CSV table of C-alpha atoms and ligand atoms in Angstrom, one decimal:
chain,number,residue,atom,x,y,z
A,26,MET,CA,-10.0,-3.2,-19.4
A,27,LYS,CA,-12.1,-0.3,-18.4
A,28,PHE,CA,-14.8,0.8,-16.0
A,29,ILE,CA,-17.8,2.7,-17.1
A,30,ILE,CA,-19.2,4.8,-14.3
A,31,ARG,CA,-22.4,6.9,-14.0
A,32,GLY,CA,-22.2,9.3,-11.1
A,33,GLY,CA,-24.8,10.8,-8.8
A,34,LYS,CA,-25.9,8.0,-6.5
A,35,LYS,CA,-25.5,7.9,-2.8
A,36,LEU,CA,-23.5,4.8,-1.8
A,37,GLU,CA,-25.1,2.9,1.1
A,38,GLY,CA,-24.7,-0.5,2.8
A,39,GLU,CA,-21.9,-2.7,4.1
A,40,ILE,CA,-18.6,-3.6,2.6
A,41,ARG,CA,-16.0,-6.0,4.1
A,42,LEU,CA,-12.3,-5.0,3.9
A,43,ALA,CA,-9.9,-7.4,2.1
A,44,GLY,CA,-6.6,-8.4,3.7
A,45,ALA,CA,-4.0,-5.7,3.4
A,46,LYS,CA,-2.1,-5.8,0.1
A,47,ASN,CA,1.0,-4.3,1.6
A,48,ALA,CA,1.1,-6.9,4.3
A,49,ALA,CA,0.0,-10.0,2.2
A,50,THR,CA,2.7,-9.7,-0.5
A,51,LYS,CA,5.5,-9.4,2.1
A,52,MET,CA,4.1,-12.3,4.1
A,53,MET,CA,4.1,-14.5,1.0
A,54,VAL,CA,7.9,-13.7,0.7
A,55,ALA,CA,8.4,-14.4,4.5
A,56,SER,CA,6.9,-17.9,4.1
A,57,ILE,CA,10.0,-18.7,1.9
A,58,LEU,CA,12.1,-18.4,5.1
A,59,THR,CA,10.8,-21.8,6.3
A,60,SER,CA,10.6,-25.2,4.7
A,61,GLU,CA,7.3,-25.8,6.6
A,62,PRO,CA,3.8,-25.0,5.2
A,63,CYS,CA,2.3,-21.6,6.0
A,64,VAL,CA,-1.3,-20.5,5.8
A,65,LEU,CA,-2.4,-16.9,5.3
A,66,GLU,CA,-6.0,-16.2,6.1
A,67,ASN,CA,-7.9,-13.1,4.9
A,68,PHE,CA,-5.8,-13.3,1.8
A,69,PRO,CA,-6.6,-10.6,-0.8
A,70,GLU,CA,-7.1,-12.0,-4.3
A,71,ILE,CA,-5.7,-9.0,-6.2
A,72,GLY,CA,-3.2,-8.4,-9.1
A,73,ASP,CA,-0.3,-7.8,-6.7
A,74,THR,CA,-0.7,-11.1,-4.8
A,75,GLU,CA,-1.0,-12.9,-8.2
A,76,ILE,CA,2.3,-11.4,-9.3
A,77,THR,CA,3.9,-12.3,-6.0
A,78,ALA,CA,2.6,-15.9,-6.3
A,79,GLU,CA,4.4,-16.1,-9.7
A,80,LEU,CA,7.6,-15.0,-8.0
A,81,CYS,CA,7.2,-17.6,-5.2
A,82,ARG,CA,6.3,-20.4,-7.6
A,83,SER,CA,9.4,-19.7,-9.6
A,84,ILE,CA,11.4,-20.0,-6.4
A,85,GLY,CA,9.8,-23.4,-5.6
A,86,SER,CA,6.6,-22.7,-3.6
A,87,ASN,CA,3.5,-24.8,-3.9
A,88,ILE,CA,0.5,-22.5,-3.7
A,89,GLU,CA,-3.2,-23.1,-3.3
A,90,VAL,CA,-5.9,-20.5,-2.7
A,91,GLU,CA,-9.3,-21.4,-1.2
A,92,ASN,CA,-12.3,-19.0,-1.3
A,93,ARG,CA,-14.1,-18.4,1.9
A,94,PRO,CA,-16.8,-15.9,2.8
A,95,ASP,CA,-14.6,-14.3,5.5
A,96,GLY,CA,-11.6,-13.9,3.2
A,97,SER,CA,-9.7,-16.3,1.0
A,98,VAL,CA,-7.0,-18.6,2.5
A,99,LEU,CA,-3.6,-19.0,0.9
A,100,LYS,CA,-1.6,-22.2,1.5
A,101,ILE,CA,2.0,-21.7,0.6
A,102,HIS,CA,4.8,-24.3,1.1
A,103,THR,CA,8.4,-24.0,-0.1
A,104,PRO,CA,10.1,-27.3,0.9
A,105,GLU,CA,13.2,-26.4,-1.0
A,106,ILE,CA,14.5,-23.5,-3.0
A,107,LYS,CA,14.5,-24.8,-6.6
A,108,ASN,CA,15.6,-21.5,-8.2
A,109,SER,CA,17.2,-18.5,-6.6
A,110,LYS,CA,17.4,-16.5,-9.9
A,111,VAL,CA,14.1,-15.0,-10.4
A,112,ILE,CA,14.6,-12.6,-13.3
A,113,SER,CA,12.3,-13.9,-16.0
A,114,LEU,CA,9.0,-13.1,-14.4
A,115,SER,CA,6.3,-12.1,-16.9
A,116,ARG,CA,4.8,-9.4,-14.7
A,117,ARG,CA,6.6,-7.4,-12.0
A,118,ASN,CA,5.8,-5.4,-8.9
A,119,ARG,CA,8.1,-4.0,-6.2
A,120,ILE,CA,8.3,-7.2,-4.3
A,121,PRO,CA,11.2,-9.3,-5.9
A,122,ILE,CA,13.8,-7.2,-4.1
A,123,LEU,CA,12.4,-8.4,-0.7
A,124,ALA,CA,13.2,-12.0,-1.7
A,125,LEU,CA,16.9,-11.2,-1.5
A,126,GLY,CA,17.1,-11.7,2.3
A,127,PRO,CA,15.2,-15.1,2.4
A,128,LEU,CA,17.1,-16.5,-0.6
A,129,LEU,CA,20.4,-15.4,0.8
A,130,ALA,CA,19.5,-17.0,4.2
A,131,ARG,CA,18.4,-20.3,2.6
A,132,VAL,CA,20.8,-20.8,-0.3
A,133,GLY,CA,23.4,-18.0,0.0
A,134,GLU,CA,22.7,-16.6,-3.4
A,135,ALA,CA,20.0,-14.7,-5.3
A,136,GLU,CA,19.3,-12.8,-8.5
A,137,VAL,CA,16.3,-10.4,-8.7
A,138,PRO,CA,15.2,-7.9,-11.4
A,139,ILE,CA,16.0,-4.2,-11.0
A,140,LEU,CA,12.8,-2.3,-10.4
A,141,GLY,CA,12.7,0.8,-12.6
A,142,GLY,CA,11.2,4.2,-11.6
A,143,ASP,CA,7.5,4.2,-11.8
A,144,LYS,CA,4.6,6.6,-12.1
A,145,ILE,CA,5.0,8.1,-8.6
A,146,GLY,CA,8.7,9.0,-8.6
A,147,PRO,CA,12.0,7.3,-9.1
A,148,ARG,CA,11.7,5.0,-6.0
A,149,PRO,CA,15.4,4.1,-5.5
A,150,VAL,CA,16.4,1.0,-3.4
A,151,ASP,CA,19.8,2.3,-2.0
A,152,ILE,CA,18.6,1.8,1.6
A,153,HIS,CA,17.8,-1.8,1.0
A,154,ILE,CA,21.1,-2.5,-0.7
A,155,ASN,CA,23.2,-0.7,1.9
A,156,ALA,CA,21.5,-2.7,4.7
A,157,LEU,CA,22.0,-6.1,3.1
A,158,THR,CA,25.6,-5.2,2.3
A,159,ALA,CA,26.2,-4.2,6.0
A,160,MET,CA,24.9,-7.7,6.9
A,161,GLY,CA,27.6,-9.4,4.7
A,162,ALA,CA,25.9,-9.7,1.3
A,163,GLU,CA,27.9,-8.9,-1.8
A,164,ILE,CA,25.6,-7.2,-4.3
A,165,GLU,CA,26.5,-6.5,-7.9
A,166,ILE,CA,24.3,-4.1,-9.8
A,167,LEU,CA,23.9,-5.1,-13.4
A,168,GLU,CA,21.8,-3.4,-16.1
A,169,ASP,CA,18.7,-5.5,-15.4
A,170,ARG,CA,19.3,-7.3,-12.1
A,171,TYR,CA,20.9,-7.5,-8.7
A,172,VAL,CA,23.2,-10.4,-8.3
A,173,ALA,CA,23.7,-11.1,-4.6
A,174,SER,CA,25.7,-13.7,-2.6
A,175,ALA,CA,26.5,-14.3,1.0
A,176,LYS,CA,29.1,-17.2,0.9
A,177,ASN,CA,29.6,-17.1,4.6
A,178,GLY,CA,26.0,-16.4,5.5
A,179,LEU,CA,24.5,-13.1,6.7
A,180,HIS,CA,25.4,-11.6,10.1
A,181,GLY,CA,23.8,-9.0,12.3
A,182,ALA,CA,24.6,-5.3,11.8
A,183,ASN,CA,23.9,-1.9,13.2
A,184,ILE,CA,22.1,0.1,10.5
A,185,THR,CA,20.7,3.6,10.5
A,186,PHE,CA,18.3,4.5,7.6
A,187,ARG,CA,18.5,7.9,6.1
A,188,TYR,CA,14.7,7.7,5.7
A,189,PRO,CA,12.2,5.3,7.4
A,190,SER,CA,11.5,3.2,4.2
A,191,VAL,CA,8.8,0.6,4.5
A,192,GLY,CA,10.3,-1.8,2.0
A,193,ALA,CA,13.9,-1.4,3.3
A,194,THR,CA,12.7,-2.1,6.9
A,195,GLU,CA,10.9,-5.2,5.7
A,196,ASN,CA,13.8,-6.3,3.6
A,197,THR,CA,16.3,-5.9,6.5
A,198,ILE,CA,14.0,-7.8,8.9
A,199,LEU,CA,13.5,-10.6,6.5
A,200,ALA,CA,17.3,-10.9,6.1
A,201,ALA,CA,18.0,-10.5,9.8
A,202,VAL,CA,15.7,-13.1,11.3
A,203,LEU,CA,18.0,-16.0,10.2
A,204,ALA,CA,21.3,-14.1,10.3
A,205,VAL,CA,23.9,-14.8,12.9
A,206,GLY,CA,23.7,-12.3,15.8
A,207,LEU,CA,21.8,-9.1,16.5
A,208,THR,CA,20.7,-6.6,13.9
A,209,GLU,CA,19.6,-3.1,14.9
A,210,ILE,CA,17.6,-0.9,12.6
A,211,HIS,CA,17.5,2.8,13.6
A,212,ASN,CA,15.0,5.2,11.9
A,213,ALA,CA,13.0,2.1,10.8
A,214,ALA,CA,9.4,2.3,9.4
A,215,VAL,CA,6.8,1.3,11.9
A,216,GLU,CA,3.7,1.2,9.6
A,217,PRO,CA,1.0,-1.2,10.8
A,218,GLU,CA,1.8,-3.5,7.8
A,219,VAL,CA,5.4,-3.7,9.0
A,220,LEU,CA,4.2,-4.6,12.5
A,221,ASP,CA,1.9,-7.3,11.1
A,222,LEU,CA,4.8,-8.9,9.3
A,223,ILE,CA,6.8,-8.8,12.5
A,224,LYS,CA,3.9,-10.6,14.3
A,225,MET,CA,3.8,-13.3,11.7
A,226,LEU,CA,7.6,-13.8,11.9
A,227,GLN,CA,7.4,-13.9,15.7
A,228,GLN,CA,4.8,-16.7,15.4
A,229,MET,CA,7.3,-18.5,13.1
A,230,GLY,CA,9.9,-18.4,15.9
A,231,ALA,CA,11.7,-15.1,15.2
A,232,ILE,CA,12.9,-12.8,18.0
A,233,ILE,CA,12.1,-9.2,17.1
A,234,GLU,CA,11.7,-6.2,19.4
A,235,VAL,CA,10.1,-2.9,18.4
A,236,GLY,CA,11.7,-0.3,20.6
A,237,ALA,CA,10.9,3.4,21.1
A,238,ASN,CA,12.0,6.0,18.5
A,239,ARG,CA,11.8,3.9,15.4
A,240,ASN,CA,14.4,1.3,16.6
A,241,ILE,CA,13.9,-2.4,15.7
A,242,TYR,CA,16.1,-5.1,17.1
A,243,ILE,CA,16.3,-8.6,15.6
A,244,ASP,CA,18.1,-11.5,17.2
A,245,GLY,CA,18.8,-14.0,14.5
A,246,VAL,CA,17.6,-17.6,15.1
A,247,LYS,CA,18.7,-20.9,13.4
A,248,GLU,CA,15.4,-21.7,11.8
A,249,LEU,CA,11.8,-20.7,11.5
A,250,ARG,CA,8.7,-22.9,11.5
A,251,GLY,CA,5.4,-22.8,9.6
A,252,VAL,CA,2.5,-20.6,10.8
A,253,THR,CA,-1.2,-19.9,10.3
A,254,TYR,CA,-1.7,-16.1,10.3
A,255,ARG,CA,-4.7,-13.8,9.7
A,256,ILE,CA,-3.6,-10.8,7.6
A,257,MET,CA,-4.6,-7.4,8.9
A,258,PRO,CA,-7.5,-5.6,7.1
A,259,ASP,CA,-6.5,-3.2,4.4
A,260,ARG,CA,-6.5,0.3,5.8
A,261,ASN,CA,-6.1,1.9,2.4
A,262,GLU,CA,-9.3,0.2,1.3
A,263,ALA,CA,-10.9,1.6,4.5
A,264,VAL,CA,-10.0,5.1,3.6
A,265,SER,CA,-11.2,4.7,0.0
A,266,PHE,CA,-14.6,3.5,1.1
A,267,ALA,CA,-14.9,6.1,3.9
A,268,SER,CA,-14.2,8.8,1.2
A,269,LEU,CA,-16.8,7.3,-1.0
A,270,ALA,CA,-19.4,7.4,1.7
A,271,VAL,CA,-18.7,11.1,2.5
A,272,ALA,CA,-18.2,12.1,-1.1
A,273,THR,CA,-21.6,10.7,-2.2
A,274,GLY,CA,-23.4,11.8,0.9
A,275,GLY,CA,-24.2,8.1,1.7
A,276,ARG,CA,-23.6,5.9,4.7
A,277,ILE,CA,-21.3,2.8,4.6
A,278,LEU,CA,-20.4,0.3,7.3
A,279,VAL,CA,-16.8,-0.7,6.5
A,280,LYS,CA,-16.6,-4.1,8.2
A,281,GLU,CA,-13.3,-5.0,9.9
A,282,ALA,CA,-12.0,-1.4,9.7
A,283,ARG,CA,-9.8,-0.8,12.8
A,284,HIS,CA,-9.8,2.4,14.7
A,285,ASP,CA,-6.1,2.0,15.6
A,286,ASP,CA,-5.0,2.0,11.9
A,287,LEU,CA,-7.0,5.1,11.0
A,288,ILE,CA,-6.5,7.7,13.8
A,289,THR,CA,-4.9,10.4,11.7
A,290,PHE,CA,-7.4,9.9,8.9
A,291,LEU,CA,-10.4,10.1,11.2
A,292,ASN,CA,-9.3,13.5,12.5
A,293,VAL,CA,-9.0,14.9,9.0
A,294,LEU,CA,-12.3,13.4,8.0
A,295,ARG,CA,-14.1,15.0,10.9
A,296,LYS,CA,-12.4,18.4,10.3
A,297,ILE,CA,-13.6,18.5,6.7
A,298,GLY,CA,-17.2,17.6,7.7
A,299,GLY,CA,-17.4,13.8,7.4
A,300,GLU,CA,-18.4,11.6,10.4
A,301,TYR,CA,-17.9,8.1,11.7
A,302,GLU,CA,-19.1,5.8,14.3
A,303,ILE,CA,-16.8,3.1,15.7
A,304,GLN,CA,-18.6,-0.2,16.1
A,305,SER,CA,-17.3,-3.6,17.3
A,306,GLY,CA,-17.2,-5.1,13.8
A,307,GLY,CA,-16.1,-2.0,11.9
A,308,ILE,CA,-16.6,1.7,11.3
A,309,VAL,CA,-19.7,3.5,9.8
A,310,PHE,CA,-18.8,6.5,7.6
A,311,TYR,CA,-21.2,9.2,6.6
A,312,ARG,CA,-21.8,12.9,6.0
A,313,PRO,CA,-24.2,14.5,8.5
A,314,PRO,CA,-27.1,16.1,6.6
A,315,GLU,CA,-26.1,19.6,8.0
A,316,ASN,CA,-22.7,19.3,6.3
A,317,LYS,CA,-24.0,19.8,2.7
A,318,ILE,CA,-20.7,21.4,1.8
A,319,LEU,CA,-17.4,20.2,3.2
A,320,LYS,CA,-14.7,22.3,4.9
A,321,PRO,CA,-11.2,22.9,3.6
A,322,ALA,CA,-8.1,21.5,5.3
A,323,ASN,CA,-4.3,21.6,5.1
A,324,ILE,CA,-2.8,18.1,5.0
A,325,GLU,CA,0.8,16.8,5.0
A,326,THR,CA,1.6,13.2,4.2
A,327,ASP,CA,4.2,11.4,6.4
A,328,PRO,CA,5.4,8.0,7.5
A,329,TYR,CA,3.3,6.3,10.2
A,330,PRO,CA,1.7,7.6,12.4
A,331,GLY,CA,1.3,10.5,10.0
A,332,PHE,CA,-1.3,10.9,7.3
A,333,MET,CA,-0.5,8.2,4.7
A,334,THR,CA,0.7,9.1,1.2
A,335,ASP,CA,-1.8,6.5,-0.2
A,336,TRP,CA,-4.7,8.5,1.4
A,337,GLN,CA,-4.1,11.9,-0.3
A,338,GLN,CA,-5.7,10.9,-3.6
A,339,PRO,CA,-9.2,10.0,-2.3
A,340,VAL,CA,-9.1,12.9,0.1
A,341,ALA,CA,-8.2,15.3,-2.7
A,342,VAL,CA,-11.5,14.4,-4.4
A,343,LEU,CA,-13.3,15.3,-1.1
A,344,LEU,CA,-11.5,18.6,-0.9
A,345,THR,CA,-12.7,19.5,-4.4
A,346,GLN,CA,-16.1,19.6,-2.7
A,347,ALA,CA,-15.0,21.8,0.2
A,348,ASP,CA,-15.8,25.5,0.4
A,349,GLY,CA,-12.5,27.4,0.2
A,350,ASP,CA,-8.8,26.7,-0.2
A,351,SER,CA,-7.0,23.5,0.9
A,352,THR,CA,-3.4,22.3,0.6
A,353,ILE,CA,-1.8,18.9,0.4
A,354,HIS,CA,1.9,18.7,1.0
A,355,GLU,CA,3.3,15.3,-0.1
A,356,THR,CA,6.5,14.5,1.7
A,357,VAL,CA,6.9,10.8,1.0
A,358,TYR,CA,7.0,10.6,-2.8
A,359,GLU,CA,8.4,13.4,-5.0
A,360,ASP,CA,5.9,12.9,-7.9
A,361,ARG,CA,2.5,11.8,-6.7
A,362,PHE,CA,0.2,14.5,-8.1
A,363,SER,CA,0.0,13.8,-11.8
A,364,TYR,CA,-3.6,12.7,-11.2
A,365,VAL,CA,-4.7,16.3,-10.5
A,366,LYS,CA,-4.7,16.9,-14.3
A,367,ASP,CA,-7.5,14.4,-14.5
A,368,LEU,CA,-9.5,15.9,-11.7
A,369,ASN,CA,-9.1,19.4,-13.3
A,370,LEU,CA,-10.4,17.9,-16.6
A,371,MET,CA,-13.5,17.0,-14.6
A,372,GLY,CA,-13.9,20.6,-13.4
A,373,ALA,CA,-11.7,20.7,-10.2
A,374,GLU,CA,-9.4,23.7,-9.6
A,375,ILE,CA,-6.1,22.2,-8.4
A,376,LYS,CA,-2.6,23.7,-8.9
A,377,VAL,CA,0.6,21.9,-8.1
A,378,PHE,CA,3.8,23.6,-6.8
A,379,SER,CA,7.4,22.6,-6.2
A,380,GLN,CA,7.4,24.7,-2.9
A,381,CYS,CA,6.4,23.1,0.4
A,382,LEU,CA,2.9,24.4,1.0
A,383,GLY,CA,1.0,24.4,4.3
A,384,GLY,CA,3.8,25.4,6.8
A,385,GLY,CA,6.7,23.0,7.3
A,386,SER,CA,9.4,22.3,4.8
A,387,CYS,CA,10.4,18.8,3.8
A,388,ARG,CA,13.3,16.9,2.2
A,389,PHE,CA,12.0,17.9,-1.3
A,390,ALA,CA,12.4,21.7,-0.5
A,391,GLY,CA,14.4,23.6,-3.1
A,392,ARG,CA,14.3,20.7,-5.5
A,393,ASP,CA,12.2,20.7,-8.6
A,394,HIS,CA,9.5,18.3,-7.6
A,395,ASN,CA,5.8,19.1,-7.8
A,396,HIS,CA,5.0,17.8,-4.4
A,397,SER,CA,2.4,20.3,-3.1
A,398,ALA,CA,-1.2,20.9,-4.3
A,399,ALA,CA,-3.5,23.8,-3.7
A,400,ILE,CA,-7.2,22.9,-4.1
A,401,HIS,CA,-9.9,25.6,-4.5
A,402,GLY,CA,-13.5,24.4,-4.1
A,403,PRO,CA,-16.3,23.7,-4.2
A,404,SER,CA,-16.3,22.5,-7.8
A,405,LYS,CA,-19.1,20.7,-9.6
A,406,LEU,CA,-17.4,17.7,-11.2
A,407,LYS,CA,-18.5,16.5,-14.7
A,408,ALA,CA,-17.8,13.1,-16.3
A,409,ALA,CA,-14.7,12.5,-18.3
A,410,ASN,CA,-12.6,9.8,-20.1
A,411,LEU,CA,-9.6,9.1,-17.9
A,412,GLU,CA,-6.7,6.7,-17.9
A,413,VAL,CA,-5.5,5.3,-14.6
A,414,ARG,CA,-1.9,6.4,-13.8
A,415,ASP,CA,-1.3,4.3,-10.6
A,416,LEU,CA,-3.3,2.4,-8.1
A,417,ARG,CA,-4.3,5.2,-5.8
A,418,SER,CA,-4.9,7.8,-8.4
A,419,GLY,CA,-7.2,5.1,-10.0
A,420,ILE,CA,-9.4,5.1,-6.9
A,421,ALA,CA,-9.5,8.9,-6.9
A,422,HIS,CA,-10.8,8.6,-10.5
A,423,ILE,CA,-13.5,6.2,-9.4
A,424,ILE,CA,-14.6,8.4,-6.5
A,425,ALA,CA,-14.6,11.5,-8.7
A,426,ALA,CA,-16.6,9.7,-11.4
A,427,LEU,CA,-19.2,8.5,-8.8
A,428,ILE,CA,-20.0,12.1,-7.8
A,429,ALA,CA,-19.7,13.6,-11.3
A,430,ASP,CA,-22.6,14.4,-13.6
A,431,GLY,CA,-22.8,11.9,-16.5
A,432,GLU,CA,-20.9,8.8,-17.6
A,433,SER,CA,-17.1,8.5,-17.2
A,434,VAL,CA,-14.9,5.9,-18.8
A,435,ILE,CA,-11.8,4.9,-16.9
A,436,THR,CA,-9.3,2.8,-18.9
A,437,GLY,CA,-6.4,0.9,-17.3
A,438,ALA,CA,-8.7,-0.8,-14.7
A,439,GLU,CA,-6.0,-3.6,-14.3
A,440,GLU,CA,-3.9,-1.1,-12.3
A,441,ILE,CA,-6.8,-0.7,-9.8
A,442,ASP,CA,-7.2,-4.5,-9.7
A,443,ARG,CA,-3.6,-4.8,-8.5
A,444,GLY,CA,-4.7,-3.5,-5.1
A,445,TYR,CA,-8.5,-3.6,-4.8
A,446,GLU,CA,-10.4,-7.0,-4.8
A,447,ARG,CA,-13.3,-7.1,-7.3
A,448,ILE,CA,-13.9,-3.4,-6.8
A,449,ASP,CA,-16.6,-3.1,-9.4
A,450,GLU,CA,-18.7,-5.9,-7.9
A,451,ARG,CA,-18.3,-4.7,-4.4
A,452,LEU,CA,-19.2,-1.1,-5.2
A,453,ARG,CA,-22.3,-2.2,-7.2
A,454,LYS,CA,-23.5,-3.8,-3.9
A,455,LEU,CA,-23.4,-0.3,-2.4
A,456,GLY,CA,-25.5,1.0,-5.2
A,457,ALA,CA,-22.8,2.3,-7.6
A,458,SER,CA,-23.4,2.3,-11.3
A,459,ILE,CA,-20.1,0.8,-12.4
A,460,ILE,CA,-19.6,-1.7,-15.3
A,461,ARG,CA,-16.4,-3.5,-16.3
A,462,LYS,CA,-15.7,-3.9,-20.1
A,463,GLU,CA,-12.8,-5.4,-22.1
B,737,LIG,N1,13.4,5.4,-0.7
B,737,LIG,C1,14.7,5.6,-1.1
B,737,LIG,N2,15.6,4.6,-1.1
B,737,LIG,C2,15.2,3.3,-0.7
B,737,LIG,C3,13.8,3.1,-0.4
B,737,LIG,C4,12.9,4.1,-0.4
B,737,LIG,O1,15.0,6.8,-1.4
B,737,LIG,O2,16.0,2.4,-0.7
B,737,LIG,C5,12.4,6.5,-0.8
B,737,LIG,C6,11.3,6.3,-1.8
B,737,LIG,O3,11.8,6.7,-3.1
B,737,LIG,C7,10.2,7.1,-1.3
B,737,LIG,C8,10.3,6.9,0.2
B,737,LIG,O4,11.6,6.5,0.4
B,737,LIG,O5,10.3,8.5,-1.6
B,737,LIG,C9,9.3,6.0,0.8
B,737,LIG,O6,9.5,4.7,0.2
B,737,LIG,P1,9.2,3.3,1.0
B,737,LIG,O7,10.4,2.4,0.8
B,737,LIG,O8,8.8,3.6,2.4
B,737,LIG,O9,7.9,2.8,0.2
B,737,LIG,P2,7.8,1.3,-0.5
B,737,LIG,O10,8.2,0.3,0.5
B,737,LIG,O11,8.4,1.3,-1.8
B,737,LIG,C10,5.4,1.0,0.5
B,737,LIG,C11,4.0,0.7,-0.1
B,737,LIG,C12,3.5,1.9,-0.8
B,737,LIG,C13,3.4,3.1,0.2
B,737,LIG,C14,4.8,3.3,0.9
B,737,LIG,C15,4.7,4.3,2.0
B,737,LIG,C16,4.2,-1.6,-0.7
B,737,LIG,C17,4.3,-2.7,-1.7
B,737,LIG,N3,4.2,-0.4,-1.1
B,737,LIG,O12,6.2,1.3,-0.6
B,737,LIG,O13,2.2,1.6,-1.3
B,737,LIG,O14,2.9,4.2,-0.4
B,737,LIG,O15,5.2,2.0,1.4
B,737,LIG,O16,3.9,3.9,3.0
B,737,LIG,O17,4.2,-1.9,0.5
B,737,LIG,C18,0.4,1.5,-2.8
B,737,LIG,O18,0.0,0.6,-2.1
B,737,LIG,O19,-0.2,2.0,-3.8
B,737,LIG,C19,1.8,2.0,-2.5
B,737,LIG,C20,2.5,2.8,-3.4
């Protein structure tokens, strides 16, 4: 599948955010914790939720999706666990490991596939495994799968993470809500998607406290009930559309974008010459006419409330249009800059370095990871034929193609469909020239 894009148009109009991918997939897994029906509103119909639906169905969930203008609705009900060995899935994402907790809680055993390294770094899962082991799980690591059991059930534990991993925090919470006793997670991730999952679980009957300094406390309960929950809007989509408005010199109302989720991004956007207006139903993004050329910036990605790693790719495209030298220091993933080759092919001037650029040093210092980028601008971008490397680099390709001279062909569109709902159709409504072809 490919996208054929002709650049040069200002994007203008309104676009509604889909529900957050990185909350929806975890909430589908959370629904397995109860035998009662659950309803998820503002459900994003994207590749990653389809893959997660396959996982849940193979466990025993009945799933229905209903289209509605204000976001689809997912009805998911797992009256019993029919299968706790979910290794023969046809497509995979990083979600199956999160099913370990709910499966151990409900049936005391689970088998999930091992997730290999992917295109943005090795992505180990040691923090997940250590936490579940501390809670009483026995986990055997085979060549292709984790085989887990908790014959005497899971119990609370006092766990300190070596890094505030989003997935490991979610995994531990999902395991702890039905465990016996209190679980403490120190140095936990507190991303808005994690808090959204916590809110859903609270409504299901869980007792979870989010304390100061990245501490989360979970008091296990005996059982959870069904819930109707509206998934938070996708803040990564919001940043992508904001970047598109500013990159093309257009004006876009991003409906349902929330100020709270975007504070760090809004500061960066304003510093580089973009503007925004917070409204009750969303945020308008634009580039004031006097800011014909953008300004450079030094950015460092960090866990929440820092500048998110999933935002650096669209913003890198903006920085190619800034007058001067910018840096991006990626501190979350060791290998998330391979897409700069593609931008360079289009005429950008970006170099990657293994040193920590921009001031501070991070946990990758002195290791051989190309985790910093220096961008020299402004560059006039020209069309190119590109292959999507991962979801977020795919959106950078789209933004770059929409401001480039000529027609670009982006192959591997399926990767973009994993996280963005009907992106081509929605961008066409803003005036983009983008066509999907087999
Ligand atoms: N890490 C470990 N050991 C672990 C777990 C993580 O070393 O056991 C490391 C990772 O290798 C990485 C860092 O910790 O260097 C952060 O990983 P984290 O676990 O926080 O990320 P994740 O849960 O795998 C989620 C999102 C990512 C997003 C990150 C950071 C989902 C499905 N994915 O990944 O989103 O970038 O949090 O916020 O929620 C995307 O949407 O395109 C995407 C990659």
